Short mmCIF file of C-alpha atoms and ligand atoms in Angstrom, two decimals:
data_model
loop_
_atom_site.label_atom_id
_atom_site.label_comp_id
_atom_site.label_asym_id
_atom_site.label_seq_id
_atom_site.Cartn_x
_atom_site.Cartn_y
_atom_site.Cartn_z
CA UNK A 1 13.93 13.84 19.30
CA UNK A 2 12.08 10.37 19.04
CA UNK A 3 13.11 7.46 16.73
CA UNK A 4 11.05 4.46 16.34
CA UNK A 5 13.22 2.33 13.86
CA UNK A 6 13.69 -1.57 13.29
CA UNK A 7 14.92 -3.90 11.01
CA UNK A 8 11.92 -4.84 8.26
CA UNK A 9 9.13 -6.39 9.20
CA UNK A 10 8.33 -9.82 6.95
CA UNK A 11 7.36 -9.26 3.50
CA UNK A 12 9.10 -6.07 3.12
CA UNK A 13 11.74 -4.80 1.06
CA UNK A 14 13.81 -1.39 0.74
CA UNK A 15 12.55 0.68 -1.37
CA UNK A 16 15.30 2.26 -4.27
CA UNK A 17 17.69 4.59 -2.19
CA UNK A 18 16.71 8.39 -2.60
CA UNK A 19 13.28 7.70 -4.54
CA UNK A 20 10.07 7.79 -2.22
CA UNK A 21 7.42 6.33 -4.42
CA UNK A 22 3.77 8.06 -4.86
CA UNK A 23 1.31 5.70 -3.89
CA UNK A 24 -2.55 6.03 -4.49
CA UNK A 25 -3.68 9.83 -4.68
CA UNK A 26 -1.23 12.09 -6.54
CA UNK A 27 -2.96 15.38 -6.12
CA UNK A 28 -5.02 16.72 -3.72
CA UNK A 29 -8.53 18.28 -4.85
CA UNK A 30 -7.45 21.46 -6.50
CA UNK A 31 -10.77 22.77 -5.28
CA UNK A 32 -10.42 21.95 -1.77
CA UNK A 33 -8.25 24.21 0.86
CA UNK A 34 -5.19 22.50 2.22
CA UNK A 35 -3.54 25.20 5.06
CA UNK A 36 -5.93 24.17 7.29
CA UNK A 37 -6.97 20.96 9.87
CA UNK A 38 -10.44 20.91 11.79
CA UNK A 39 -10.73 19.13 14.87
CA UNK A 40 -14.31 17.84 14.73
CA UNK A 41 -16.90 14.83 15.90
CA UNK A 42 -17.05 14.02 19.72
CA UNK A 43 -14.62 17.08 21.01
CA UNK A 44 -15.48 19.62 23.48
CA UNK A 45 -14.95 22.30 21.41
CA UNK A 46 -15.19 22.29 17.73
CA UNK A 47 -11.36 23.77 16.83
CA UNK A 48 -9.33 25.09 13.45
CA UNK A 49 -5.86 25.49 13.08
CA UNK A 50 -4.03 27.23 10.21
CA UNK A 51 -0.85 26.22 9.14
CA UNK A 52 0.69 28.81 11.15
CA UNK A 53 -1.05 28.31 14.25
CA UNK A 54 0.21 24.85 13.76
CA UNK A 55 3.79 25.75 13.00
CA UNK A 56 3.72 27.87 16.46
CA UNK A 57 2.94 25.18 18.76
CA UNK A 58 5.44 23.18 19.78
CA UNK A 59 7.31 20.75 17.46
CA UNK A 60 8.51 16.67 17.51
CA UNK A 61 10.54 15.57 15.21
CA UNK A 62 10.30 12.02 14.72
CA UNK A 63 12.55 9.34 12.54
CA UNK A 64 10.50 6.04 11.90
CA UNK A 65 10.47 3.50 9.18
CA UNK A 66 7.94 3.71 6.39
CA UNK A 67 6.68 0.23 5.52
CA UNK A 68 4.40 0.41 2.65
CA UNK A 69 1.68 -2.29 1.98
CA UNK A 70 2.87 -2.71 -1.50
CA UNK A 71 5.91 -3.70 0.19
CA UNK A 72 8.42 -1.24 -0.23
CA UNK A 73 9.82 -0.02 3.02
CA UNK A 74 12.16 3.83 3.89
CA UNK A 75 13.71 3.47 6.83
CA UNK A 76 15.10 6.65 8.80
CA UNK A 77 12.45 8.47 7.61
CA UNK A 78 12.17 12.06 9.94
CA UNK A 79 9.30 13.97 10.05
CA UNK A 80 8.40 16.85 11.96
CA UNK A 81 5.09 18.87 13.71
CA UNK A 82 3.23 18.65 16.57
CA UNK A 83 1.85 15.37 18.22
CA UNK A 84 -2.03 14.21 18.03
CA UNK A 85 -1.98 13.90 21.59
CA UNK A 86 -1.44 17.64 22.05
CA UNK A 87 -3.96 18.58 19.89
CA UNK A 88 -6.15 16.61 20.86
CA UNK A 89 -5.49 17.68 24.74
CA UNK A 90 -6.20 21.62 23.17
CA UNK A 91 -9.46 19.88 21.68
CA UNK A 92 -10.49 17.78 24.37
CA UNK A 93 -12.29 14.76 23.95
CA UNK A 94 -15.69 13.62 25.19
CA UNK A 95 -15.38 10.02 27.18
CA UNK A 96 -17.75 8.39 24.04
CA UNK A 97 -14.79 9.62 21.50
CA UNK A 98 -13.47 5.86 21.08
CA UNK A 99 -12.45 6.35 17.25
CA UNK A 100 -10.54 8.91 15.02
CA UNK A 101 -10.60 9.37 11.45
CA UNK A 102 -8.23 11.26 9.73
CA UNK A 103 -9.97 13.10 6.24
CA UNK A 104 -8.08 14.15 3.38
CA UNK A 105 -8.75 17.40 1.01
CA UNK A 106 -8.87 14.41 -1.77
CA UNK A 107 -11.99 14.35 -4.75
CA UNK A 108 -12.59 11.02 -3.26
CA UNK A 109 -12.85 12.13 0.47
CA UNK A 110 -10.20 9.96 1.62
CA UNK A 111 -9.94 8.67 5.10
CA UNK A 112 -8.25 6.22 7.26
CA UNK A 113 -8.87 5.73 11.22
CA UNK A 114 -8.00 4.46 14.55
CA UNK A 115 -8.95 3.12 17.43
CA UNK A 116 -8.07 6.66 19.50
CA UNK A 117 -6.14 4.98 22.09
CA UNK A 118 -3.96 3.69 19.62
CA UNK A 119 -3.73 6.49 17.26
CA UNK A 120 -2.40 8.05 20.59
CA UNK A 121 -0.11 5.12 22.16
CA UNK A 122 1.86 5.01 18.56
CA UNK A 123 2.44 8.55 18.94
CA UNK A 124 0.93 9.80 16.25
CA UNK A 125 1.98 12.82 14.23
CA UNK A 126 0.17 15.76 12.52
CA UNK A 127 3.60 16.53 10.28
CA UNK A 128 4.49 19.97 8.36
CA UNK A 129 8.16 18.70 8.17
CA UNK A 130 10.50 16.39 6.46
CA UNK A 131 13.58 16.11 6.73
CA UNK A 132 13.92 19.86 8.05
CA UNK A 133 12.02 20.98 4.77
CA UNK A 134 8.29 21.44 4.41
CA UNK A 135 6.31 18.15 3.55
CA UNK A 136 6.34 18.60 -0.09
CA UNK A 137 2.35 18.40 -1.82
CA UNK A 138 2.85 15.26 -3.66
CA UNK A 139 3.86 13.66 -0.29
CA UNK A 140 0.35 14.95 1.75
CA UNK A 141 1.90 18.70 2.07
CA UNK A 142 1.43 21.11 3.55
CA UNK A 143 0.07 18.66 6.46
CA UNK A 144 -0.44 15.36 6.98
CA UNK A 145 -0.70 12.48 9.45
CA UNK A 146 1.99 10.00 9.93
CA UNK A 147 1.40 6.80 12.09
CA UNK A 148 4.18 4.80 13.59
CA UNK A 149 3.95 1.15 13.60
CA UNK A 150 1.51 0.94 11.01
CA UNK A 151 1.01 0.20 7.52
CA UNK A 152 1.72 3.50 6.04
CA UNK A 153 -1.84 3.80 4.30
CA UNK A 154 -3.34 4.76 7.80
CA UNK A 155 -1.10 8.39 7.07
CA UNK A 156 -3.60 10.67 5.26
CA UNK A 157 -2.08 12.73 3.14
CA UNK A 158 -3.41 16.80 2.82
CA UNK A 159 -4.61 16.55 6.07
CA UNK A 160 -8.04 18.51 6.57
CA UNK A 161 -9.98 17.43 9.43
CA UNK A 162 -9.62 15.22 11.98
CA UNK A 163 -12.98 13.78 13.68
CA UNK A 164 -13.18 11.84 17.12
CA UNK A 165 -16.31 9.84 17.07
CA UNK A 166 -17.94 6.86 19.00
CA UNK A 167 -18.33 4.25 16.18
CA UNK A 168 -15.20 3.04 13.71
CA UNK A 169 -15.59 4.70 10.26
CA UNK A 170 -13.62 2.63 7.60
CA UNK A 171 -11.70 4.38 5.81
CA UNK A 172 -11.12 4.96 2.16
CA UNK A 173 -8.69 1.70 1.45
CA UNK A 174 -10.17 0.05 4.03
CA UNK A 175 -13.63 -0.01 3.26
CA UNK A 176 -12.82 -0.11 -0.99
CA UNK A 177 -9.73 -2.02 -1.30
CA UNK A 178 -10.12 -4.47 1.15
CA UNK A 179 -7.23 -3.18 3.11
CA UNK A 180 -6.41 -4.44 6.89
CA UNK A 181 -8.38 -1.72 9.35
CA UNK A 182 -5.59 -2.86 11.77
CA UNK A 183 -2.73 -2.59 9.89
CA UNK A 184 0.34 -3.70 11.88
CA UNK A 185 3.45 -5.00 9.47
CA UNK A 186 4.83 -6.56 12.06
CA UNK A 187 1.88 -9.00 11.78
CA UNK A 188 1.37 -8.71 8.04
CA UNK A 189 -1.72 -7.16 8.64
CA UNK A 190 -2.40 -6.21 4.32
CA UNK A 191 -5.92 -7.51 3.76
CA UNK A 192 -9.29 -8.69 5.16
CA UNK A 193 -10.67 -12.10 4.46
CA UNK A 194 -11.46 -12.17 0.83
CA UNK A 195 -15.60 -10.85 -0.43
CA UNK A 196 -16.54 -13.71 -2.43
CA UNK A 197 -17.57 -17.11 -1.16
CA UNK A 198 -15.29 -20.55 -2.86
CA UNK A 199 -18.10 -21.40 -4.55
CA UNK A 200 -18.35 -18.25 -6.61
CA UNK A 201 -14.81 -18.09 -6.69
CA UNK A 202 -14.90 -21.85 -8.41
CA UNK A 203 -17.59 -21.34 -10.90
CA UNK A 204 -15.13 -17.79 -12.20
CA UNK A 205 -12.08 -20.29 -12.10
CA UNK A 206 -13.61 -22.71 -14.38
CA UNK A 207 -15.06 -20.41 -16.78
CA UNK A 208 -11.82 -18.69 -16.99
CA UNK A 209 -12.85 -14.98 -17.05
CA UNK A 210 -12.40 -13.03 -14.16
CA UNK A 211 -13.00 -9.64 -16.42
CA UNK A 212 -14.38 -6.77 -14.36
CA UNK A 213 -14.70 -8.71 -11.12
CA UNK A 214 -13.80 -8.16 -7.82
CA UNK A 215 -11.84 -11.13 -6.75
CA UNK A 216 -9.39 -10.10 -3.77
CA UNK A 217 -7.24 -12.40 -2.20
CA UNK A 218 -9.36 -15.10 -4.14
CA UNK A 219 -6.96 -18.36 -3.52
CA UNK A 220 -6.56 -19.96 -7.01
CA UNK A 221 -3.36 -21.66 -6.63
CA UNK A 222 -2.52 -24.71 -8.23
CA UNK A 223 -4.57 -24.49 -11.29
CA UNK A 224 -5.09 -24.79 -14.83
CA UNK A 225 -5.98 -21.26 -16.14
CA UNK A 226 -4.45 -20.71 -19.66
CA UNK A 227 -6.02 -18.06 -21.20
CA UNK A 228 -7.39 -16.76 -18.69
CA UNK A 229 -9.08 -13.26 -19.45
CA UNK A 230 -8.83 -11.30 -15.98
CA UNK A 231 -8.77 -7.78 -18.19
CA UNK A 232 -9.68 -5.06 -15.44
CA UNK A 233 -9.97 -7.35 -12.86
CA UNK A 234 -9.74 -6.69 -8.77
CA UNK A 235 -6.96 -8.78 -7.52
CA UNK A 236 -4.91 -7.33 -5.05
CA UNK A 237 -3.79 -10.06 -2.85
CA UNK A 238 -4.93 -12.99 -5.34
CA UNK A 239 -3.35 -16.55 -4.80
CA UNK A 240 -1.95 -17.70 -7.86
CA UNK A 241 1.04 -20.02 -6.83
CA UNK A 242 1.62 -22.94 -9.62
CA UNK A 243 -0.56 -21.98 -11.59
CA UNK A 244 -0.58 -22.12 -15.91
CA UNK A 245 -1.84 -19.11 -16.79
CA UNK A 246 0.05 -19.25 -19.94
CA UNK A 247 -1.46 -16.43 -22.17
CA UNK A 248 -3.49 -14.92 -19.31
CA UNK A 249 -4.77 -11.61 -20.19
CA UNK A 250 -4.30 -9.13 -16.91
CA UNK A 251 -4.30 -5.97 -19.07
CA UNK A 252 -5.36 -2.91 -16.78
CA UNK A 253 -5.96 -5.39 -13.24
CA UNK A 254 -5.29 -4.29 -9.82
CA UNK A 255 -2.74 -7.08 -8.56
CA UNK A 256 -1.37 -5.73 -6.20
CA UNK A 257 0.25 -8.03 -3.91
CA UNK A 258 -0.93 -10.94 -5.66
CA UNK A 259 1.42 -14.13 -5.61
CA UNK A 260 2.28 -15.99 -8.74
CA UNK A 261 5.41 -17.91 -7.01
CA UNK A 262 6.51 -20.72 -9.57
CA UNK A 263 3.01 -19.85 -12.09
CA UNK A 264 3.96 -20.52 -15.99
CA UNK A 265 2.68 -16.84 -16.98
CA UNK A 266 4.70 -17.57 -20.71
CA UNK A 267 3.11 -14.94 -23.13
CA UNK A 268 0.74 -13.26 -20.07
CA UNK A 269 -0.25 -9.68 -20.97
CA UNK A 270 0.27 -7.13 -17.98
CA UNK A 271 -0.31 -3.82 -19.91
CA UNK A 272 -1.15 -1.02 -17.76
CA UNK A 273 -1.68 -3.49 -14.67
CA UNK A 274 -0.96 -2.39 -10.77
CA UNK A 275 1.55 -4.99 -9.85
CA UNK A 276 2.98 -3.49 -6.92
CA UNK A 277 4.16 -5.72 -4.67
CA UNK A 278 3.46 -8.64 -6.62
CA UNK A 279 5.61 -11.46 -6.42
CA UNK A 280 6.66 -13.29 -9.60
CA UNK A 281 9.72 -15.65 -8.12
CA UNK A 282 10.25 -18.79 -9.49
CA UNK A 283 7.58 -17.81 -12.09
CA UNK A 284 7.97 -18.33 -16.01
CA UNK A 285 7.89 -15.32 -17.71
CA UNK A 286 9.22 -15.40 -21.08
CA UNK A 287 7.54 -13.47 -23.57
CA UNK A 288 5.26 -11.98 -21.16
CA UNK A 289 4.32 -8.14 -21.57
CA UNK A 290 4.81 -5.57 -19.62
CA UNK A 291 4.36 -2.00 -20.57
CA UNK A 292 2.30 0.26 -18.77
CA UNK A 293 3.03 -1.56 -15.76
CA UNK A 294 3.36 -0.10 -12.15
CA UNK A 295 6.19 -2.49 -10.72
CA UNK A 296 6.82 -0.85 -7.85
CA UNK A 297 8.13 -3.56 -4.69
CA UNK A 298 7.46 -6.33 -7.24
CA UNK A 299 9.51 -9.05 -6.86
CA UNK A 300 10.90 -11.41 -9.48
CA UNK A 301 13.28 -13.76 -6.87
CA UNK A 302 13.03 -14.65 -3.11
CA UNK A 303 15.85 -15.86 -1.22
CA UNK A 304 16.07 -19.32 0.78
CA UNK A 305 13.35 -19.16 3.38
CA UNK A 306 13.11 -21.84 6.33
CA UNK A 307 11.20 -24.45 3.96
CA UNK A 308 12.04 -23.47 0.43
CA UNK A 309 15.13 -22.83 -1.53
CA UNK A 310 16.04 -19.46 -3.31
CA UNK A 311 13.56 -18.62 -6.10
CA UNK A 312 14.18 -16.85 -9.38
CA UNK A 313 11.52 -15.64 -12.32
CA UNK A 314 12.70 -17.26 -15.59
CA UNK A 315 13.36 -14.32 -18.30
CA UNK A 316 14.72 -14.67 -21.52
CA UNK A 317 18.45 -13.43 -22.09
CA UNK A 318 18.76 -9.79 -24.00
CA UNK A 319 15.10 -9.40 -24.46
CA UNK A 320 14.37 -6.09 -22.25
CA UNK A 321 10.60 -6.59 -21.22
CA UNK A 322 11.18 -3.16 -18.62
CA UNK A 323 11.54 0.06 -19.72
CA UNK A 324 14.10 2.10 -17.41
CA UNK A 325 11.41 3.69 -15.64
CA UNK A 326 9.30 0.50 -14.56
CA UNK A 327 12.86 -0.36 -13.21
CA UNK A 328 13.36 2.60 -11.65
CA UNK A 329 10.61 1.10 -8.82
CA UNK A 330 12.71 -1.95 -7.97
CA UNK A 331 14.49 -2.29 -5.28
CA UNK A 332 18.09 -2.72 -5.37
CA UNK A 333 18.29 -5.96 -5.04
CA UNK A 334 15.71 -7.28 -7.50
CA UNK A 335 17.21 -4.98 -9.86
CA UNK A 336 20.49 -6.69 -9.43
CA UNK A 337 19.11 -9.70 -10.33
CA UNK A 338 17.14 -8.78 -13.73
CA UNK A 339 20.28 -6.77 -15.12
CA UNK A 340 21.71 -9.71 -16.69
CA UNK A 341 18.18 -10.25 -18.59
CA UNK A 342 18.10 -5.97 -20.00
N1 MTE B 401 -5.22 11.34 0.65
C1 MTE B 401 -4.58 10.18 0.50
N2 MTE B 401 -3.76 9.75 1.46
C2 MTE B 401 -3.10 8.56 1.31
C3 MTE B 401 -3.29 7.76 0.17
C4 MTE B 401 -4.17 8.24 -0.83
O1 MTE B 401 -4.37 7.61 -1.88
N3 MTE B 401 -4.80 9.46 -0.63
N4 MTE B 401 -2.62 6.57 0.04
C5 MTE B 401 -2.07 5.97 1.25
C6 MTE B 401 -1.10 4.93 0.95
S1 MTE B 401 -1.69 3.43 0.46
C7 MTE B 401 0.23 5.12 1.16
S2 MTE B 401 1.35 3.85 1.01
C8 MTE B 401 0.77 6.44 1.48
C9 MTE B 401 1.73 6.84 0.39
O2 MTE B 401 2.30 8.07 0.68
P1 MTE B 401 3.32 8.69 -0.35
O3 MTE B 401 2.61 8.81 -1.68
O4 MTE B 401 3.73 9.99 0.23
O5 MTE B 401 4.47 7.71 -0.45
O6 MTE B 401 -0.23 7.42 1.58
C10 MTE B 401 -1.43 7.00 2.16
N5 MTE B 401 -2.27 8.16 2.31
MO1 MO B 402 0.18 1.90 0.51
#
């Protein structure tokens, strides 16, 4: 048996013990088969595997840590099936074969890939099992990849066909989402440079409506927003640090990971927003609203860093903004912290 564990990289916390949270796809295509993986692209052979020709070769089990770039982390997480590197030896690879892409039975034709010599060096996984049990379907079932050492979006789940090829093909996250193609935690690999240039990004900050664009990891700290409208609005990664976006409108915006760290968000409207992995500490949140809300490795206080104390989101006593579901997502020790507010 292999283990490739540590303690969690920065940025991370532990996700709530015993719940493994969905992330992105829920489903695969209903339309799509899902017992079998094709080995395609720049192999020697063109190859299929059923599920039980997979299940007959031999098996690895392997117990990593699952760091999630909405930063929630599992750790002792054991999977089982058989390594890349011995299909890929069955396969064979043509010298040009540089990249592989893993390809999902999704509707969206989800990918992710690797450079190959890394998708082999991590010891990569094409896993039936968890846990002893069969990977269940909501978790990528009845096969799926799993990647050590990486952000756990480069593990495809309902695993249909792997292709070796000569050029990178960025994959679904990557190439939509603005996700990191290299992906290391350990490095805080999340996102690419942001798409819009700061004078762009200026002219949307002064007219104060950010509604249906695409705005990642757009750096708006420090300013004077109130009232923003940002309904809809791409902003995973967004800078808002200090800022007053009192009465801000983020109904139905992607922010995940975005930073509002000390930001007066007094009477902001979340409903139905993404704000996984968002962190609120030190931010003002009374009478902001909430439901709807995907709060999954948000965080609402930090502890003492090297150059900062402790930080903790301002609430208002006995006025539950959460319903016991959105807390269900916390970790355990963020929920510790709002239970005096519910
Ligand atoms: N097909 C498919 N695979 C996917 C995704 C997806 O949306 N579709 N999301 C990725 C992301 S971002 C993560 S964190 C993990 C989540 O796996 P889980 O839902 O089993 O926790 O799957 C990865 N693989
Ligand atoms: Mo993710």
């Amino acid at each position: 048996m292999k283990r490739i564990s540590r303690a969690l990289p920065p940025g991370q916390q532990l996700a709530a013990p015993g719940r493994w949270p969905i992330i992105g796809e829920k489903l695969p295509d209903p339309t799509l088969p899902l017992d079998r993986l094709e080995i395609t692209g720049l192999v020697r052979e063109a190859t299929s595997w059923s599920l039980s020709d997979l299940a007959s070769l031999p098996q690895q089990s392997l117990t990593l840590d699952i760091h999630c770039v909405t930063r929630w982390s599992m750790l002792d997480v054991e999977f089982s099936g058989v390594e890349l590197a011995v299909l890929l030896e069955l396969a064979g690879w043509q010298p040009s074969a540089r990249f592989i892409s893993f390809v999902s039975s999704s509707s969206r034709g989800h990918s992710s890939s690797l450079p190959l010599d890394e998708a082999l060096s991590l010891g990569t996984l094409v896993a039936l099992g968890y846990h002893g049990n069969p990977l269940p379907v909501e978790h990528g079932g009845p096969i799926r990849n799993i990647v050590p050492g990486r952000y756990f979006y480069k593990s495809v789940k309902w695993l249909a066909r792997i292709e070796l090829l000569a050029e990178d093909r960025l994959g679904y996250w990557e190439a939509e989402s603005g996700y990191h193609n290299r992906a290391d935690p350990w490095l805080e690999q999340r996102y690419m440079a942001p798409t819009i240039d700061r004078r762009a990004a200026q002219r949307l900050i002064d007219s104060r409506d950010f509604s249906g664009h695409d705005l990642r990891s757009l750096d708006a700290s420090h300013r004077d927003m109130q009232r923003l409208r940002a309904v809809g609005s791409l902003l995973r990664d967004a800078d808002f640090r200090h800022c007053d976006l009192r009465r801000a409108d983020f109904s139905n915006a992607n922010l995940s990971n975005a930073h509002f760290q000390g930001a007066d968000l007094r009477g902001a409207r979340f409903l139905g927003a993404d704000v996984e992995g968002a962190n609120f500490s030190g931010a003002d949140l009374r009478q902001a609203e909430w439901s709807g809300a995907s709060l999954i490795g948000c965080s609402f206080w930090e502890p003492a860093g090297p150059d900062q104390p402790a930080r903790y989101a301002r609430l208002e006593p006995g006025v539950a903004p959460f319903t016991p579901e959105q807390l269900d997502a916390l970790s355990p020790d963020q929920l510790e912290f709002l239970k005096p507010f519910l």
